[in-house]
Amino acid sequence: MRQVVLPFLSVSLRDFYHSASTTMIQQENLKKRLARLAAPIFIETLLIMMLGAVDTVMLSRHSDNSVAAVGVVNQIIMLTFLVFEVINLGTSVLCSQYLGARLHKQVVQVVGVSLLVNFVVGVGISTLLFGCAEPILRLMGLGPELMQDGMDYMRIVGAFAFFQALSLTLSASLRSANKAVYPMLVTVVVNVLNIIGNYSLIFGRFGFPELGVEGAAISTAFSRGVSMVILFVILFRKHIHRFPPAYFRPFPWVELKNLMKVGLPSAGEQLSYSSSQVVITYFINMLGVEALATRTYCVNIIMFAYLFSISMAQGGAICIGHLIGEKKPRAAFLMGKYVMKKSVMITVILSCILALFGHVIFGWLTSNAEIIKMGVTILVIDIVLEIGRPVNIFATNALRAAGDVNYPFYVGLVVMWSVAVGLGYLFGIPLGWGICGMWVAFLLDENIRGAIFVRRWYSMKWASKSFIR
């Protein structure tokens, strides 16, 4: 009996340790794959945030009014950019899954259709923003002291919105092909151009006229145009060398349908969020210019706290899309757990640091004592908010990458509008708690949605939603 049992146990233990070792190796490989994607995305996202922060910091040297006006305009422009995300989000998801399944022709078709659609839509949006700047800003309740600055910025940046439409599509395609380093490098170039352009045109340096807000707008539009051109060159040299006409005859309606199937609910979730932010900005505008300027400063500061979670979520979503295409849902689940844990930990630590140095940071930006007081209070409240936000950022990206595109939309629609908007108005206006009361409502919104998304991820209901059959 002993001679039979011991060899059996020996083989079983050997198999067990081999299996455990293989699992650990696979997990390490997944972490390395995530790091290769997340690191350049982190740097790129940091530089994109710096692009907005540079505008804010430089304009703060011009006037608080210009900061408030540009803050409102950027809310509107970012809302219109979500129209482009209908296609871009679908591009990222489909390309990730098709690349995982090694379906090269479908990848080329998806990117080609995406570029065509976003060019047409982008030109339409550009025309709208340029031609309707004044009525849109009046609808937002922008005061007469801010109107001229707002119109100047919106007409110039809005007229060239199609640059951003095409750039977003190109970046999504390159990232899904594990080439995230290229969009990162392009963003470095764009940031340098924007800083030089802002300094030259806002303050009238190097022989240029002093244009203020108008100068910031010209610099932003020019930088985005350069970004688009460089990304096109990289796409043709490093990813898709050509778009064979045979791939588009007949027109690949199936891929357009899949793009819309992913993009509409995915962009709907982001549209819901951005629309709620526009409404909230309208409420904050009711509190006065100081509250509006405080919000603009806080948004630009707090972005640096959840920057890490954005890069981890986007890198993790691409990896999850590849794993779904490779038919490995369990590995995708483990990847998600790892991303959520790291994102929450790092984001909360960074938000604590920002709150600790709140007085110093706001002292650099403004001398207005009321703005500094409100801003420092918001940074403290935001520490708790950043527990839920990283989970939401991850879950919306990861569920979308797995094909579970409707769930984040429904959750966002219900919770954001009832809690962030509804309670935000109640706390801020009728109860008189001001912008700090509104931030408490945002805290509740992020954490409620975070709890719902954690439950969804652990249920693994998303594992059956793949586009690969």
PDB file of C-alpha atoms in Angstrom, residues 274-462:
ATOM      1  CA  SER A 274     -20.035  65.329 -18.504  1.00  0.00           C
ATOM      2  CA  SER A 275     -23.622  66.564 -18.811  1.00  0.00           C
ATOM      3  CA  SER A 276     -24.007  66.281 -15.056  1.00  0.00           C
ATOM      4  CA  GLN A 277     -20.780  68.284 -14.672  1.00  0.00           C
ATOM      5  CA  VAL A 278     -22.136  70.980 -16.987  1.00  0.00           C
ATOM      6  CA  VAL A 279     -25.321  71.213 -14.876  1.00  0.00           C
ATOM      7  CA  ILE A 280     -23.235  71.290 -11.694  1.00  0.00           C
ATOM      8  CA  THR A 281     -21.078  74.058 -13.214  1.00  0.00           C
ATOM      9  CA  TYR A 282     -24.306  75.976 -13.869  1.00  0.00           C
ATOM     10  CA  PHE A 283     -25.249  75.591 -10.184  1.00  0.00           C
ATOM     11  CA  ILE A 284     -21.767  76.703  -9.084  1.00  0.00           C
ATOM     12  CA  ASN A 285     -22.069  79.717 -11.390  1.00  0.00           C
ATOM     13  CA  MET A 286     -25.085  80.703  -9.290  1.00  0.00           C
ATOM     14  CA  LEU A 287     -22.773  80.907  -6.275  1.00  0.00           C
ATOM     15  CA  GLY A 288     -20.570  83.545  -7.932  1.00  0.00           C
ATOM     16  CA  VAL A 289     -17.294  83.996  -9.768  1.00  0.00           C
ATOM     17  CA  GLU A 290     -15.196  83.036  -6.727  1.00  0.00           C
ATOM     18  CA  ALA A 291     -16.903  79.646  -6.409  1.00  0.00           C
ATOM     19  CA  LEU A 292     -16.528  79.081 -10.159  1.00  0.00           C
ATOM     20  CA  ALA A 293     -12.813  79.925 -10.063  1.00  0.00           C
ATOM     21  CA  THR A 294     -12.381  77.646  -7.015  1.00  0.00           C
ATOM     22  CA  ARG A 295     -13.927  74.744  -8.890  1.00  0.00           C
ATOM     23  CA  THR A 296     -11.633  75.313 -11.885  1.00  0.00           C
ATOM     24  CA  TYR A 297      -8.547  75.392  -9.655  1.00  0.00           C
ATOM     25  CA  CYS A 298      -9.672  72.311  -7.688  1.00  0.00           C
ATOM     26  CA  VAL A 299     -10.439  70.245 -10.781  1.00  0.00           C
ATOM     27  CA  ASN A 300      -6.977  70.938 -12.190  1.00  0.00           C
ATOM     28  CA  ILE A 301      -5.261  70.141  -8.867  1.00  0.00           C
ATOM     29  CA  ILE A 302      -7.246  66.998  -8.000  1.00  0.00           C
ATOM     30  CA  MET A 303      -6.654  65.460 -11.438  1.00  0.00           C
ATOM     31  CA  PHE A 304      -3.101  64.738 -10.340  1.00  0.00           C
ATOM     32  CA  ALA A 305      -4.399  62.558  -7.480  1.00  0.00           C
ATOM     33  CA  TYR A 306      -6.275  60.129  -9.744  1.00  0.00           C
ATOM     34  CA  LEU A 307      -3.813  60.270 -12.632  1.00  0.00           C
ATOM     35  CA  PHE A 308      -2.294  56.907 -11.636  1.00  0.00           C
ATOM     36  CA  SER A 309      -5.713  55.240 -11.566  1.00  0.00           C
ATOM     37  CA  ILE A 310      -6.510  56.526 -15.074  1.00  0.00           C
ATOM     38  CA  SER A 311      -3.349  55.019 -16.532  1.00  0.00           C
ATOM     39  CA  MET A 312      -3.824  51.733 -14.652  1.00  0.00           C
ATOM     40  CA  ALA A 313      -7.461  51.544 -15.748  1.00  0.00           C
ATOM     41  CA  GLN A 314      -6.709  52.205 -19.416  1.00  0.00           C
ATOM     42  CA  GLY A 315      -3.733  49.842 -19.481  1.00  0.00           C
ATOM     43  CA  GLY A 316      -5.702  47.211 -17.581  1.00  0.00           C
ATOM     44  CA  ALA A 317      -8.668  47.546 -19.943  1.00  0.00           C
ATOM     45  CA  ILE A 318      -6.455  46.920 -22.989  1.00  0.00           C
ATOM     46  CA  CYS A 319      -4.946  43.851 -21.302  1.00  0.00           C
ATOM     47  CA  ILE A 320      -8.417  42.631 -20.362  1.00  0.00           C
ATOM     48  CA  GLY A 321      -9.591  43.099 -23.962  1.00  0.00           C
ATOM     49  CA  HIS A 322      -6.646  41.027 -25.195  1.00  0.00           C
ATOM     50  CA  LEU A 323      -7.345  38.321 -22.588  1.00  0.00           C
ATOM     51  CA  ILE A 324     -11.014  38.186 -23.550  1.00  0.00           C
ATOM     52  CA  GLY A 325      -9.969  37.768 -27.194  1.00  0.00           C
ATOM     53  CA  GLU A 326      -7.632  34.954 -26.083  1.00  0.00           C
ATOM     54  CA  LYS A 327     -10.525  33.282 -24.162  1.00  0.00           C
ATOM     55  CA  LYS A 328      -8.966  33.798 -20.723  1.00  0.00           C
ATOM     56  CA  PRO A 329     -11.711  35.354 -18.535  1.00  0.00           C
ATOM     57  CA  ARG A 330     -10.195  34.141 -15.234  1.00  0.00           C
ATOM     58  CA  ALA A 331      -6.917  35.924 -15.989  1.00  0.00           C
ATOM     59  CA  ALA A 332      -8.937  39.041 -16.865  1.00  0.00           C
ATOM     60  CA  PHE A 333     -10.710  38.826 -13.482  1.00  0.00           C
ATOM     61  CA  LEU A 334      -7.411  38.600 -11.577  1.00  0.00           C
ATOM     62  CA  MET A 335      -6.025  41.512 -13.581  1.00  0.00           C
ATOM     63  CA  GLY A 336      -9.039  43.581 -12.542  1.00  0.00           C
ATOM     64  CA  LYS A 337      -8.597  42.811  -8.837  1.00  0.00           C
ATOM     65  CA  TYR A 338      -4.947  43.827  -9.003  1.00  0.00           C
ATOM     66  CA  VAL A 339      -5.677  47.106 -10.822  1.00  0.00           C
ATOM     67  CA  MET A 340      -8.435  48.125  -8.396  1.00  0.00           C
ATOM     68  CA  LYS A 341      -6.329  47.438  -5.300  1.00  0.00           C
ATOM     69  CA  LYS A 342      -3.284  49.381  -6.518  1.00  0.00           C
ATOM     70  CA  SER A 343      -5.335  52.269  -7.935  1.00  0.00           C
ATOM     71  CA  VAL A 344      -7.266  52.951  -4.731  1.00  0.00           C
ATOM     72  CA  MET A 345      -4.150  52.753  -2.557  1.00  0.00           C
ATOM     73  CA  ILE A 346      -2.026  55.141  -4.656  1.00  0.00           C
ATOM     74  CA  THR A 347      -4.862  57.614  -5.336  1.00  0.00           C
ATOM     75  CA  VAL A 348      -5.799  58.004  -1.663  1.00  0.00           C
ATOM     76  CA  ILE A 349      -2.136  58.559  -0.711  1.00  0.00           C
ATOM     77  CA  LEU A 350      -1.748  61.249  -3.391  1.00  0.00           C
ATOM     78  CA  SER A 351      -4.991  62.992  -2.365  1.00  0.00           C
ATOM     79  CA  CYS A 352      -3.734  63.107   1.261  1.00  0.00           C
ATOM     80  CA  ILE A 353      -0.533  64.794   0.068  1.00  0.00           C
ATOM     81  CA  LEU A 354      -2.509  67.381  -1.929  1.00  0.00           C
ATOM     82  CA  ALA A 355      -4.721  68.140   1.077  1.00  0.00           C
ATOM     83  CA  LEU A 356      -1.651  68.491   3.319  1.00  0.00           C
ATOM     84  CA  PHE A 357      -0.114  71.110   1.005  1.00  0.00           C
ATOM     85  CA  GLY A 358      -3.429  72.728   0.039  1.00  0.00           C
ATOM     86  CA  HIS A 359      -2.600  76.191   1.416  1.00  0.00           C
ATOM     87  CA  VAL A 360       0.732  76.250  -0.368  1.00  0.00           C
ATOM     88  CA  ILE A 361      -0.737  75.119  -3.713  1.00  0.00           C
ATOM     89  CA  PHE A 362      -3.573  77.639  -3.682  1.00  0.00           C
ATOM     90  CA  GLY A 363      -1.184  80.355  -2.534  1.00  0.00           C
ATOM     91  CA  TRP A 364       0.731  79.842  -5.780  1.00  0.00           C
ATOM     92  CA  LEU A 365      -2.433  80.178  -7.865  1.00  0.00           C
ATOM     93  CA  THR A 366      -4.322  83.092  -6.308  1.00  0.00           C
ATOM     94  CA  SER A 367      -4.193  85.729  -3.582  1.00  0.00           C
ATOM     95  CA  ASN A 368      -7.979  85.644  -3.029  1.00  0.00           C
ATOM     96  CA  ALA A 369      -8.461  84.513   0.608  1.00  0.00           C
ATOM     97  CA  GLU A 370     -12.010  83.196   0.018  1.00  0.00           C
ATOM     98  CA  ILE A 371     -10.908  81.034  -2.928  1.00  0.00           C
ATOM     99  CA  ILE A 372      -8.011  79.639  -0.873  1.00  0.00           C
ATOM    100  CA  LYS A 373     -10.299  78.807   2.068  1.00  0.00           C
ATOM    101  CA  MET A 374     -12.895  77.002  -0.091  1.00  0.00           C
ATOM    102  CA  GLY A 375     -10.227  75.202  -2.117  1.00  0.00           C
ATOM    103  CA  VAL A 376      -8.365  73.834   0.926  1.00  0.00           C
ATOM    104  CA  THR A 377     -11.638  72.528   2.408  1.00  0.00           C
ATOM    105  CA  ILE A 378     -12.481  70.781  -0.857  1.00  0.00           C
ATOM    106  CA  LEU A 379      -9.078  69.050  -0.963  1.00  0.00           C
ATOM    107  CA  VAL A 380      -9.777  67.570   2.493  1.00  0.00           C
ATOM    108  CA  ILE A 381     -13.243  66.338   1.470  1.00  0.00           C
ATOM    109  CA  ASP A 382     -11.754  64.874  -1.683  1.00  0.00           C
ATOM    110  CA  ILE A 383      -9.633  62.352   0.270  1.00  0.00           C
ATOM    111  CA  VAL A 384     -12.720  60.225   0.952  1.00  0.00           C
ATOM    112  CA  LEU A 385     -14.048  60.795  -2.570  1.00  0.00           C
ATOM    113  CA  GLU A 386     -10.882  59.228  -4.008  1.00  0.00           C
ATOM    114  CA  ILE A 387     -11.735  55.847  -2.462  1.00  0.00           C
ATOM    115  CA  GLY A 388     -14.560  55.341  -4.932  1.00  0.00           C
ATOM    116  CA  ARG A 389     -13.303  57.229  -7.979  1.00  0.00           C
ATOM    117  CA  PRO A 390     -10.453  54.807  -8.924  1.00  0.00           C
ATOM    118  CA  VAL A 391     -12.876  51.881  -8.813  1.00  0.00           C
ATOM    119  CA  ASN A 392     -15.288  53.705 -11.120  1.00  0.00           C
ATOM    120  CA  ILE A 393     -12.548  54.684 -13.554  1.00  0.00           C
ATOM    121  CA  PHE A 394     -11.331  51.084 -13.703  1.00  0.00           C
ATOM    122  CA  ALA A 395     -14.763  49.440 -13.859  1.00  0.00           C
ATOM    123  CA  THR A 396     -16.143  51.563 -16.692  1.00  0.00           C
ATOM    124  CA  ASN A 397     -13.010  50.866 -18.775  1.00  0.00           C
ATOM    125  CA  ALA A 398     -12.731  47.171 -17.884  1.00  0.00           C
ATOM    126  CA  LEU A 399     -16.408  46.258 -18.272  1.00  0.00           C
ATOM    127  CA  ARG A 400     -16.423  48.049 -21.614  1.00  0.00           C
ATOM    128  CA  ALA A 401     -13.281  46.173 -22.716  1.00  0.00           C
ATOM    129  CA  ALA A 402     -14.960  42.881 -21.836  1.00  0.00           C
ATOM    130  CA  GLY A 403     -18.041  43.812 -23.876  1.00  0.00           C
ATOM    131  CA  ASP A 404     -20.303  44.605 -20.884  1.00  0.00           C
ATOM    132  CA  VAL A 405     -21.039  48.063 -22.251  1.00  0.00           C
ATOM    133  CA  ASN A 406     -24.578  48.725 -21.003  1.00  0.00           C
ATOM    134  CA  TYR A 407     -24.136  48.192 -17.263  1.00  0.00           C
ATOM    135  CA  PRO A 408     -21.824  51.203 -16.588  1.00  0.00           C
ATOM    136  CA  PHE A 409     -24.204  53.424 -18.546  1.00  0.00           C
ATOM    137  CA  TYR A 410     -27.273  52.449 -16.486  1.00  0.00           C
ATOM    138  CA  VAL A 411     -25.438  52.759 -13.166  1.00  0.00           C
ATOM    139  CA  GLY A 412     -23.966  56.140 -14.099  1.00  0.00           C
ATOM    140  CA  LEU A 413     -27.260  57.504 -15.375  1.00  0.00           C
ATOM    141  CA  VAL A 414     -29.167  56.680 -12.189  1.00  0.00           C
ATOM    142  CA  VAL A 415     -26.576  57.395  -9.489  1.00  0.00           C
ATOM    143  CA  MET A 416     -24.819  60.432 -10.972  1.00  0.00           C
ATOM    144  CA  TRP A 417     -27.999  62.369 -11.656  1.00  0.00           C
ATOM    145  CA  SER A 418     -29.753  61.481  -8.414  1.00  0.00           C
ATOM    146  CA  VAL A 419     -26.776  61.879  -6.066  1.00  0.00           C
ATOM    147  CA  ALA A 420     -24.129  64.138  -7.667  1.00  0.00           C
ATOM    148  CA  VAL A 421     -26.617  66.500  -9.349  1.00  0.00           C
ATOM    149  CA  GLY A 422     -29.679  66.149  -7.082  1.00  0.00           C
ATOM    150  CA  LEU A 423     -27.924  66.189  -3.721  1.00  0.00           C
ATOM    151  CA  GLY A 424     -25.300  68.588  -5.080  1.00  0.00           C
ATOM    152  CA  TYR A 425     -27.995  71.170  -5.756  1.00  0.00           C
ATOM    153  CA  LEU A 426     -29.705  70.476  -2.402  1.00  0.00           C
ATOM    154  CA  PHE A 427     -26.525  70.763  -0.352  1.00  0.00           C
ATOM    155  CA  GLY A 428     -25.078  73.690  -2.300  1.00  0.00           C
ATOM    156  CA  ILE A 429     -28.038  75.998  -2.934  1.00  0.00           C
ATOM    157  CA  PRO A 430     -31.124  75.461  -0.677  1.00  0.00           C
ATOM    158  CA  LEU A 431     -29.117  74.289   2.371  1.00  0.00           C
ATOM    159  CA  GLY A 432     -26.517  76.993   1.763  1.00  0.00           C
ATOM    160  CA  TRP A 433     -23.427  74.789   2.125  1.00  0.00           C
ATOM    161  CA  GLY A 434     -21.976  76.223  -1.076  1.00  0.00           C
ATOM    162  CA  ILE A 435     -19.399  74.485  -3.235  1.00  0.00           C
ATOM    163  CA  CYS A 436     -18.045  72.463  -0.293  1.00  0.00           C
ATOM    164  CA  GLY A 437     -21.503  70.966   0.245  1.00  0.00           C
ATOM    165  CA  MET A 438     -21.624  70.047  -3.429  1.00  0.00           C
ATOM    166  CA  TRP A 439     -18.310  68.208  -3.058  1.00  0.00           C
ATOM    167  CA  VAL A 440     -19.859  66.104  -0.269  1.00  0.00           C
ATOM    168  CA  ALA A 441     -22.526  65.029  -2.776  1.00  0.00           C
ATOM    169  CA  PHE A 442     -19.807  64.137  -5.297  1.00  0.00           C
ATOM    170  CA  LEU A 443     -18.144  62.042  -2.567  1.00  0.00           C
ATOM    171  CA  LEU A 444     -21.363  60.060  -2.041  1.00  0.00           C
ATOM    172  CA  ASP A 445     -21.839  59.581  -5.785  1.00  0.00           C
ATOM    173  CA  GLU A 446     -18.347  58.173  -6.417  1.00  0.00           C
ATOM    174  CA  ASN A 447     -18.436  55.757  -3.488  1.00  0.00           C
ATOM    175  CA  ILE A 448     -21.939  54.438  -4.152  1.00  0.00           C
ATOM    176  CA  ARG A 449     -21.053  53.696  -7.779  1.00  0.00           C
ATOM    177  CA  GLY A 450     -17.746  52.180  -6.664  1.00  0.00           C
ATOM    178  CA  ALA A 451     -19.510  49.679  -4.397  1.00  0.00           C
ATOM    179  CA  ILE A 452     -21.913  48.696  -7.200  1.00  0.00           C
ATOM    180  CA  PHE A 453     -19.077  48.148  -9.696  1.00  0.00           C
ATOM    181  CA  VAL A 454     -17.021  46.010  -7.290  1.00  0.00           C
ATOM    182  CA  ARG A 455     -20.002  43.697  -6.917  1.00  0.00           C
ATOM    183  CA  ARG A 456     -20.433  43.524 -10.699  1.00  0.00           C
ATOM    184  CA  TRP A 457     -16.772  42.633 -11.282  1.00  0.00           C
ATOM    185  CA  TYR A 458     -16.841  39.807  -8.723  1.00  0.00           C
ATOM    186  CA  SER A 459     -20.043  38.403 -10.228  1.00  0.00           C
ATOM    187  CA  MET A 460     -18.152  37.752 -13.524  1.00  0.00           C
ATOM    188  CA  LYS A 461     -21.345  38.296 -15.524  1.00  0.00           C
ATOM    189  CA  TRP A 462     -19.224  40.360 -17.914  1.00  0.00           C
TER     190      TRP A 462
END
